[in-house]
Amino acid sequence: MSLSVRRRNVHLAIFGATALLLAGASEARPTHRSHAAESGSQSHEAPATFVAAGQVSAASVSEIEGLMSAHALTEMRTTYNGHYGASLLFDADKLSYYIAMFHDKQFWRIIKTDTYGDAEAVYTAFGQQTVRLAQVELDAIRLEAGQKYSAKLVAMNQQRLQELQLASTRQQQQAQQIASLQHEAKQQSSTLSAELQSTDAQLSSVQAQVRALEQSQANPTLVLPDVFPAASAGQDAAPAGKQDSAPHQVPGQP
């Protein structure tokens, strides 16, 4: 049910309650009078809500607005409940009281009486009605404020979530970059390790050759190489070859 429909229902209920209150007060006045006559001078009894019939009547908005424009009314009491309120006004020229109920500072219900007790009773009733009427609006104000606050918290948490998600994405990207760099560094280390082993082997070979040459150059013994060893060996073998090549003579041949 919408707020406007609730307000209209409440207004109708208040109109009915006010009418019943006025009707009940009119019916109760004769009983109160007879009771007052029987009790005599017992002044300690509580006064009646409405003193005499015909002293409470409805007044028009134009009537009270005219009196207010003429500055003929004195504000005695005013109560506010949300956008609703009730005022007790006094017309000193006519000794009359006006009790007005208003909404958003616009007069809504106006009761006129010549008795202060009746004026106080109606003002109290109007004040209680404004409390009930304003409760719906006050609840709506609190709920709206709570909804706005919750929406604000949701927006703040969504922004925080986005910031955390962005930071997490950046961290993941950095972690991937670091992992890639680590992998490349490991591959480079493996390559450099293999190259280092090969270089160490070459170094060992060169150092061995250097030491051998150094030892050879540092040897005081003179070692001369053989001169033409292949030529002398050919000269020694030549006579034997010549003997083998001489022809054999057959006996009887010239």
Coordinates of C-alpha atoms in Angstrom, one line a residue:
M1 CA 0.0 0.0 0.0
S2 CA 1.4 3.4 -1.0
L3 CA 2.1 6.2 1.5
S4 CA -0.6 8.4 0.0
V5 CA -3.3 5.7 0.4
R6 CA -2.2 5.2 4.0
R7 CA -2.5 8.9 4.7
R8 CA -5.9 9.1 3.2
N9 CA -7.1 6.1 5.2
V10 CA -5.7 7.6 8.4
H11 CA -7.3 10.9 7.6
L12 CA -10.7 9.2 7.1
A13 CA -10.3 7.4 10.4
I14 CA -9.4 10.6 12.2
F15 CA -12.4 12.4 10.8
G16 CA -14.6 9.5 12.0
A17 CA -13.0 9.5 15.4
T18 CA -13.4 13.2 15.8
A19 CA -17.0 13.1 14.9
L20 CA -17.6 10.3 17.4
L21 CA -15.7 12.2 20.1
L22 CA -17.9 15.3 19.6
A23 CA -21.1 13.3 19.5
G24 CA -20.2 11.4 22.6
A25 CA -19.3 14.6 24.4
S26 CA -22.7 16.2 23.5
E27 CA -24.5 13.1 24.9
A28 CA -22.5 13.1 28.0
R29 CA -23.0 16.7 29.0
P30 CA -26.5 16.3 30.6
T31 CA -25.3 13.4 32.7
H32 CA -22.4 15.5 33.9
R33 CA -24.7 18.4 34.8
S34 CA -27.0 16.2 36.9
H35 CA -24.1 14.7 38.6
A36 CA -22.7 18.1 39.4
A37 CA -26.0 19.2 40.8
E38 CA -26.1 16.2 43.1
S39 CA -22.6 16.5 44.2
G40 CA -23.1 20.2 45.2
S41 CA -19.9 22.0 46.0
Q42 CA -17.5 19.1 45.5
S43 CA -14.9 21.1 43.7
H44 CA -12.2 18.4 43.8
E45 CA -13.9 16.4 41.0
A46 CA -12.3 16.6 37.5
P47 CA -14.0 18.9 35.1
A48 CA -15.9 17.4 32.2
T49 CA -14.3 17.2 28.8
F50 CA -16.9 19.4 27.2
V51 CA -18.9 21.7 29.5
A52 CA -22.1 22.6 27.7
A53 CA -23.9 21.6 24.5
G54 CA -23.4 24.0 21.6
Q55 CA -20.1 25.4 22.9
V56 CA -18.0 23.3 20.5
S57 CA -18.4 23.7 16.8
A58 CA -16.5 23.5 13.6
A59 CA -15.0 26.6 12.1
S60 CA -13.9 27.3 8.6
V61 CA -10.4 27.9 7.3
S62 CA -11.3 31.2 5.9
E63 CA -12.6 32.3 9.3
I64 CA -9.4 31.6 11.1
E65 CA -7.3 32.9 8.3
G66 CA -9.2 36.2 8.5
L67 CA -8.7 36.5 12.2
M68 CA -5.0 35.7 11.8
S69 CA -4.7 38.4 9.1
A70 CA -6.3 40.9 11.5
H71 CA -3.9 39.8 14.2
A72 CA -6.9 39.0 16.4
L73 CA -5.6 35.6 17.6
T74 CA -3.1 34.8 20.2
E75 CA -1.1 31.5 19.9
M76 CA -1.3 29.7 23.3
R77 CA 0.0 26.3 22.4
T78 CA 1.4 24.6 19.3
T79 CA 2.7 21.1 18.8
Y80 CA 4.6 19.6 15.9
N81 CA 4.9 16.0 14.9
G82 CA 6.6 15.5 11.6
H83 CA 4.7 17.5 9.0
Y84 CA 1.6 17.6 11.2
G85 CA 0.7 19.9 14.0
A86 CA -2.0 21.3 16.3
S87 CA -2.4 24.9 17.6
L88 CA -4.6 26.4 20.4
L89 CA -5.5 30.0 19.5
F90 CA -7.4 32.5 21.6
D91 CA -9.6 35.3 20.4
A92 CA -9.5 37.9 23.2
D93 CA -12.2 40.1 21.7
K94 CA -14.8 37.3 21.8
L95 CA -13.3 35.1 24.5
S96 CA -13.3 32.2 22.0
Y97 CA -10.8 29.5 21.4
Y98 CA -9.8 28.0 18.1
I99 CA -8.1 24.6 17.9
A100 CA -6.6 23.9 14.5
M101 CA -4.9 20.9 13.0
F102 CA -2.6 21.5 10.1
H103 CA -0.4 19.6 7.7
D104 CA 2.6 21.3 6.0
K105 CA 1.5 24.5 7.7
Q106 CA -1.9 24.3 5.9
F107 CA -5.0 24.3 8.1
W108 CA -6.9 21.1 7.9
R109 CA -9.4 20.8 10.8
I110 CA -10.6 23.7 13.0
I111 CA -12.7 23.5 16.1
K112 CA -14.2 26.6 17.9
T113 CA -15.3 26.7 21.5
D114 CA -16.0 29.3 24.2
T115 CA -14.7 27.0 27.1
Y116 CA -11.1 26.7 28.0
G117 CA -11.6 23.1 29.2
D118 CA -13.1 22.1 25.9
A119 CA -10.3 23.8 24.1
E120 CA -7.7 21.9 26.1
A121 CA -9.5 18.6 25.5
V122 CA -9.7 19.2 21.7
Y123 CA -6.1 20.4 21.6
T124 CA -5.0 17.2 23.4
A125 CA -7.0 15.0 21.0
F126 CA -5.6 16.8 18.0
G127 CA -2.1 16.5 19.4
Q128 CA -2.6 12.7 19.8
Q129 CA -3.9 12.4 16.3
T130 CA -0.8 14.3 14.9
V131 CA 1.4 11.8 16.7
R132 CA -0.4 8.9 15.0
L133 CA -0.4 10.6 11.6
A134 CA 3.2 11.6 11.8
Q135 CA 4.3 8.1 12.8
V136 CA 3.9 6.9 9.2
E137 CA 6.0 9.8 7.8
L138 CA 8.6 9.4 10.6
D139 CA 8.9 5.7 9.8
A140 CA 9.3 6.5 6.1
I141 CA 12.0 9.1 6.9
R142 CA 13.9 6.6 9.0
L143 CA 13.5 3.9 6.4
E144 CA 14.6 6.3 3.6
A145 CA 17.6 7.4 5.6
G146 CA 18.5 3.8 6.3
Q147 CA 18.2 2.9 2.7
K148 CA 20.4 5.8 1.6
Y149 CA 22.9 4.9 4.2
S150 CA 22.9 1.3 3.1
A151 CA 23.3 2.4 -0.5
K152 CA 26.2 4.6 0.5
L153 CA 27.9 1.6 2.2
V154 CA 27.2 -0.5 -0.8
A155 CA 28.9 2.1 -3.1
M156 CA 31.8 2.4 -0.7
N157 CA 32.3 -1.3 -0.5
Q158 CA 32.0 -1.7 -4.3
Q159 CA 34.6 1.0 -4.8
R160 CA 36.8 -0.8 -2.3
L161 CA 36.2 -4.1 -4.0
Q162 CA 37.2 -2.6 -7.4
E163 CA 40.4 -1.2 -5.8
L164 CA 41.3 -4.5 -4.3
Q165 CA 40.5 -6.3 -7.6
L166 CA 42.7 -3.9 -9.5
A167 CA 45.5 -4.3 -6.9
S168 CA 45.1 -8.1 -7.2
T169 CA 45.3 -8.0 -11.0
R170 CA 48.4 -5.9 -10.8
Q171 CA 50.0 -8.2 -8.3
Q172 CA 49.2 -11.2 -10.5
Q173 CA 50.7 -9.4 -13.5
Q174 CA 53.8 -8.6 -11.5
A175 CA 54.0 -12.2 -10.2
Q176 CA 53.8 -13.5 -13.8
Q177 CA 56.6 -11.1 -14.9
I178 CA 58.8 -12.1 -12.0
A179 CA 58.2 -15.8 -12.8
S180 CA 59.1 -15.2 -16.4
L181 CA 62.2 -13.4 -15.4
Q182 CA 63.1 -16.2 -13.0
H183 CA 62.7 -18.8 -15.8
E184 CA 64.8 -16.8 -18.2
A185 CA 67.5 -16.3 -15.5
K186 CA 67.5 -20.1 -14.8
Q187 CA 67.9 -20.8 -18.5
Q188 CA 70.7 -18.3 -18.8
S189 CA 72.4 -19.8 -15.7
S190 CA 72.3 -23.2 -17.2
T191 CA 73.8 -21.9 -20.5
L192 CA 76.5 -20.0 -18.7
S193 CA 77.3 -23.1 -16.5
A194 CA 77.8 -25.2 -19.7
E195 CA 79.9 -22.5 -21.3
L196 CA 81.9 -22.2 -18.1
Q197 CA 82.6 -25.9 -18.1
S198 CA 83.8 -25.8 -21.7
T199 CA 85.9 -22.8 -21.0
D200 CA 87.5 -24.5 -18.0
A201 CA 88.3 -27.6 -20.1
Q202 CA 90.0 -25.3 -22.8
L203 CA 91.8 -23.5 -20.0
S204 CA 93.1 -26.8 -18.6
S205 CA 94.3 -27.9 -22.0
V206 CA 96.1 -24.6 -22.8
Q207 CA 97.7 -24.6 -19.3
A208 CA 99.0 -28.1 -19.8
Q209 CA 100.5 -27.1 -23.2
V210 CA 102.1 -24.1 -21.6
R211 CA 103.6 -26.1 -18.8
A212 CA 105.0 -28.6 -21.2
L213 CA 106.7 -25.9 -23.3
E214 CA 108.0 -24.2 -20.2
Q215 CA 109.5 -27.5 -19.0
S216 CA 111.0 -28.1 -22.4
Q217 CA 112.6 -24.7 -22.6
A218 CA 113.9 -24.9 -19.1
N219 CA 115.7 -28.3 -19.7
P220 CA 119.5 -27.7 -19.7
T221 CA 120.3 -30.9 -21.8
L222 CA 120.9 -30.2 -25.4
V223 CA 119.0 -32.7 -27.5
L224 CA 119.7 -32.6 -31.2
P225 CA 117.4 -34.2 -33.7
D226 CA 118.5 -36.8 -36.2
V227 CA 119.7 -35.4 -39.6
F228 CA 118.4 -37.2 -42.7
P229 CA 117.8 -40.6 -41.1
A230 CA 115.8 -41.8 -44.2
A231 CA 118.8 -41.1 -46.7
S232 CA 121.4 -43.1 -44.8
A233 CA 119.1 -46.1 -44.5
G234 CA 118.7 -46.1 -48.3
Q235 CA 122.5 -46.1 -48.9
D236 CA 123.0 -49.2 -46.7
A237 CA 120.3 -51.2 -48.5
A238 CA 121.5 -50.4 -52.1
P239 CA 124.4 -53.1 -52.5
A240 CA 122.1 -55.8 -51.4
G241 CA 119.7 -54.8 -54.0
K242 CA 122.2 -54.8 -56.8
Q243 CA 123.3 -58.4 -55.9
D244 CA 119.8 -59.6 -56.1
S245 CA 119.3 -58.0 -59.5
A246 CA 122.3 -59.8 -61.2
P247 CA 121.2 -62.3 -63.9
H248 CA 121.8 -66.1 -63.3
Q249 CA 123.9 -67.9 -66.0
V250 CA 122.7 -71.2 -67.2
P251 CA 125.4 -73.8 -67.7
G252 CA 126.1 -74.4 -71.4
Q253 CA 124.9 -71.0 -72.5
P254 CA 127.5 -68.5 -73.8

